[in-house]
Amino acid sequence: MTDPKRPMVLVTGGAGYIGSHTCKILRQRGRDIIILDDLRIGHRAAALGAPLIQANLIDREKVQEVFEKYQPSAVVHFAAYAYVGESVTDPEKYYFNNVMGTLNLLAEMRRAEVDHLVFSSTCATYGTPDEVPIPESHPQRPINPYGRTKLMVEQMLHDFDHAYGLRSISLRYFNAAGSDPEGEIGEDHQPETHLLPLLCQVALGQREQIDIYGSDYDTPDGTCVRDYIHVNDLAEAHVLALEALERGAGSNAYNLGTGRGQSVREAIEAARHVTGHAIPARECPRRPGDPPALVAGAARARDELGWTPKYQSLESILETAWSWHRAHPSGYDEEGES
Ligand SMILES: NC(=O)c1ccc[n+]([C@@H]2O[C@H](COP(=O)([O-])OP(=O)(O)OC[C@H]3O[C@@H](n4cnc5c(N)ncnc54)[C@H](O)[C@@H]3O)[C@@H](O)[C@H]2O)c1
């Protein structure tokens, strides 16, 4: 039950992968939350019984109703589409959902005088970086519509602060990975495009092999390098960002990564080690738009938010992913609750 006298946090996209892990931690910290998710991608079971309004941010009247009924004091905003490839073939879908949906949300926040927002941004706003690790001050030049929608929202947030005093923290995640160490929730995307769950699916015999897209990059072993960050570490950063806003911090943006990169080949080796399966791999041509290396310069989040990722090795992240996938080989669907 929610207590009407306690401040409530509205979590959009809270039934999705990162949102559900953040909701679990917010509730463990004694926060009252209300989830708004249309469940087109997310899963009801991932909400773990938290109050959930099944609605789309595009439905402005519904969003207004939620603000009037629950009177949240802050918003954590995950809801968006996040497939880079699909954003290239169907940009309308991405601009409409990610930009229009957020504009509705911000307009209703303004109307309800809610002035704290934590936003899910992405390293995809940097495009192909000039330097690695990438500092927050690096120019933002996204190379696909998905990244552009996220940059547009960051720009909207800047303007809403300037004009209306709506303070926000944009968290630019690198590669979210892993699962709830207690095994209650995990990553279940249809289709799956992320490397770690795909490796688990190969280990489970659900896929024949893992495809390596490009082995001639200018990286130590020729494959792409990414900064994998555990989903619970991301969740912790949201709690810290929210607390900072509540203490009066100004708007800001932070990279969230470990600051260390791992190549695709290193990830495959780690998956062989963690799962005990062979994980056959196949070398394929490069995919257009894949930067060779994306690694976070993560000092600002450490220095200003006091955030330190607990999961420092890819193996420790993979272990949590593997135990979720082994226990839920068909994802949430097997429980008939998605
Ligand atoms: N997964 C990553 O590695 C990663 C990296 C950088 C940024 N991000 C961003 O983090 C956020 C969460 O990512 P995720 O991997 O958990 O994605 P996800 O798809 O699992 O979760 C997004 C949730 O938002 C909901 N949603 C989408 N549009 C909606 C709308 N208009 N109205 C209501 N609900 C809506 C979906 O049903 C889903 O439950 C996204 O904004 C994504 O762009 C993710």
CSV table of C-alpha atoms and ligand atoms in Angstrom, one decimal, residues 12-21 35-43 53-59 63 77-83 96-98 100-102 119-124 146 149-150 171-177 186-189 194 229 231 234 238, ligand 1:
chain,number,residue,atom,x,y,z
A,12,THR,CA,8.4,5.7,-16.3
A,13,GLY,CA,9.5,2.4,-17.9
A,14,GLY,CA,9.8,0.8,-14.5
A,15,ALA,CA,8.7,-2.6,-15.8
A,16,GLY,CA,11.7,-2.7,-18.2
A,17,TYR,CA,15.2,-4.0,-17.7
A,18,ILE,CA,17.0,-1.2,-15.9
A,19,GLY,CA,13.8,0.4,-14.6
A,20,SER,CA,12.8,-2.7,-12.7
A,21,HIS,CA,16.2,-3.1,-11.1
A,35,ILE,CA,5.4,2.8,-12.2
A,36,LEU,CA,4.0,4.1,-15.5
A,37,ASP,CA,4.8,1.6,-18.3
A,38,ASP,CA,2.8,0.5,-21.4
A,39,LEU,CA,4.2,-3.0,-21.1
A,40,ARG,CA,4.8,-3.1,-24.8
A,41,ILE,CA,8.4,-4.1,-24.0
A,42,GLY,CA,8.4,-4.4,-20.2
A,43,HIS,CA,6.9,-7.2,-18.1
A,53,ILE,CA,-0.3,2.0,-14.3
A,54,GLN,CA,-0.3,0.5,-17.7
A,55,ALA,CA,-0.3,3.6,-19.9
A,56,ASN,CA,1.7,5.2,-22.7
A,57,LEU,CA,3.4,8.6,-22.2
A,58,ILE,CA,2.0,9.7,-25.6
A,59,ASP,CA,-1.5,9.6,-23.9
A,63,VAL,CA,-0.2,11.2,-17.8
A,77,HIS,CA,12.4,8.5,-16.6
A,78,PHE,CA,13.4,5.2,-18.3
A,79,ALA,CA,10.6,4.9,-20.9
A,80,ALA,CA,12.0,4.9,-24.4
A,81,TYR,CA,12.7,2.7,-27.4
A,82,ALA,CA,16.3,1.7,-27.4
A,83,TYR,CA,17.1,-0.4,-30.5
A,96,PHE,CA,7.6,10.1,-31.7
A,97,ASN,CA,8.0,7.8,-28.6
A,98,ASN,CA,11.3,9.1,-27.2
A,100,MET,CA,7.2,13.4,-27.9
A,101,GLY,CA,6.6,11.0,-25.0
A,102,THR,CA,9.2,12.9,-23.0
A,119,PHE,CA,16.8,10.8,-17.1
A,120,SER,CA,18.2,7.7,-18.9
A,121,SER,CA,20.6,9.0,-21.4
A,122,THR,CA,23.3,7.1,-23.2
A,123,CYS,CA,26.9,7.0,-24.5
A,124,ALA,CA,25.2,6.8,-27.9
A,146,TYR,CA,18.2,6.7,-31.3
A,149,THR,CA,16.4,11.3,-29.7
A,150,LYS,CA,18.4,11.1,-26.4
A,171,LEU,CA,22.8,9.6,-16.7
A,172,ARG,CA,24.6,8.5,-19.8
A,173,TYR,CA,24.8,4.8,-19.4
A,174,PHE,CA,27.4,2.7,-21.2
A,175,ASN,CA,26.5,-1.0,-21.7
A,176,ALA,CA,24.0,-2.1,-19.1
A,177,ALA,CA,24.5,-5.8,-18.2
A,186,GLY,CA,16.6,-10.0,-15.1
A,187,GLU,CA,17.0,-9.0,-18.7
A,188,ASP,CA,14.3,-10.2,-21.1
A,189,HIS,CA,14.2,-8.3,-24.4
A,194,HIS,CA,22.8,-7.2,-26.1
A,229,ILE,CA,28.2,-1.8,-16.2
A,231,VAL,CA,22.4,-2.9,-13.8
A,234,LEU,CA,23.2,1.8,-12.5
A,238,HIS,CA,19.7,6.7,-9.9
B,1,LIG,N1,20.2,-1.2,-21.9
B,1,LIG,C1,21.2,-0.4,-22.1
B,1,LIG,O1,22.4,-0.8,-22.2
B,1,LIG,C2,21.0,1.1,-22.2
B,1,LIG,C3,22.1,1.9,-22.4
B,1,LIG,C4,22.0,3.3,-22.4
B,1,LIG,C5,20.7,3.9,-22.2
B,1,LIG,N2,19.6,3.0,-22.0
B,1,LIG,C6,18.3,3.7,-21.8
B,1,LIG,O2,17.8,3.2,-20.6
B,1,LIG,C7,16.4,3.2,-20.6
B,1,LIG,C8,16.0,1.8,-20.1
B,1,LIG,O3,16.6,0.8,-21.0
B,1,LIG,P1,16.2,-0.7,-20.9
B,1,LIG,O4,17.3,-1.5,-21.5
B,1,LIG,O5,15.7,-1.0,-19.5
B,1,LIG,O6,15.0,-0.8,-21.9
B,1,LIG,P2,13.6,-1.6,-21.8
B,1,LIG,O7,13.0,-1.6,-23.1
B,1,LIG,O8,13.8,-2.9,-21.1
B,1,LIG,O9,12.7,-0.6,-20.8
B,1,LIG,C9,12.0,0.5,-21.3
B,1,LIG,C10,10.6,0.4,-20.7
B,1,LIG,O10,9.8,1.6,-21.1
B,1,LIG,C11,8.5,1.1,-21.6
B,1,LIG,N3,8.1,2.2,-22.5
B,1,LIG,C12,8.7,2.5,-23.7
B,1,LIG,N4,8.1,3.6,-24.3
B,1,LIG,C13,7.0,3.9,-23.4
B,1,LIG,C14,6.0,4.8,-23.5
B,1,LIG,N5,5.9,5.7,-24.5
B,1,LIG,N6,5.1,4.9,-22.5
B,1,LIG,C15,5.2,4.0,-21.4
B,1,LIG,N7,6.1,3.1,-21.3
B,1,LIG,C16,7.1,3.0,-22.3
B,1,LIG,C17,8.7,-0.2,-22.2
B,1,LIG,O11,7.5,-1.0,-22.1
B,1,LIG,C18,9.8,-0.8,-21.2
B,1,LIG,O12,9.2,-1.5,-20.1
B,1,LIG,C19,16.0,3.5,-22.0
B,1,LIG,O13,15.6,4.9,-22.0
B,1,LIG,C20,17.3,3.3,-22.8
B,1,LIG,O14,17.3,4.2,-23.9
B,1,LIG,C21,19.8,1.7,-22.0
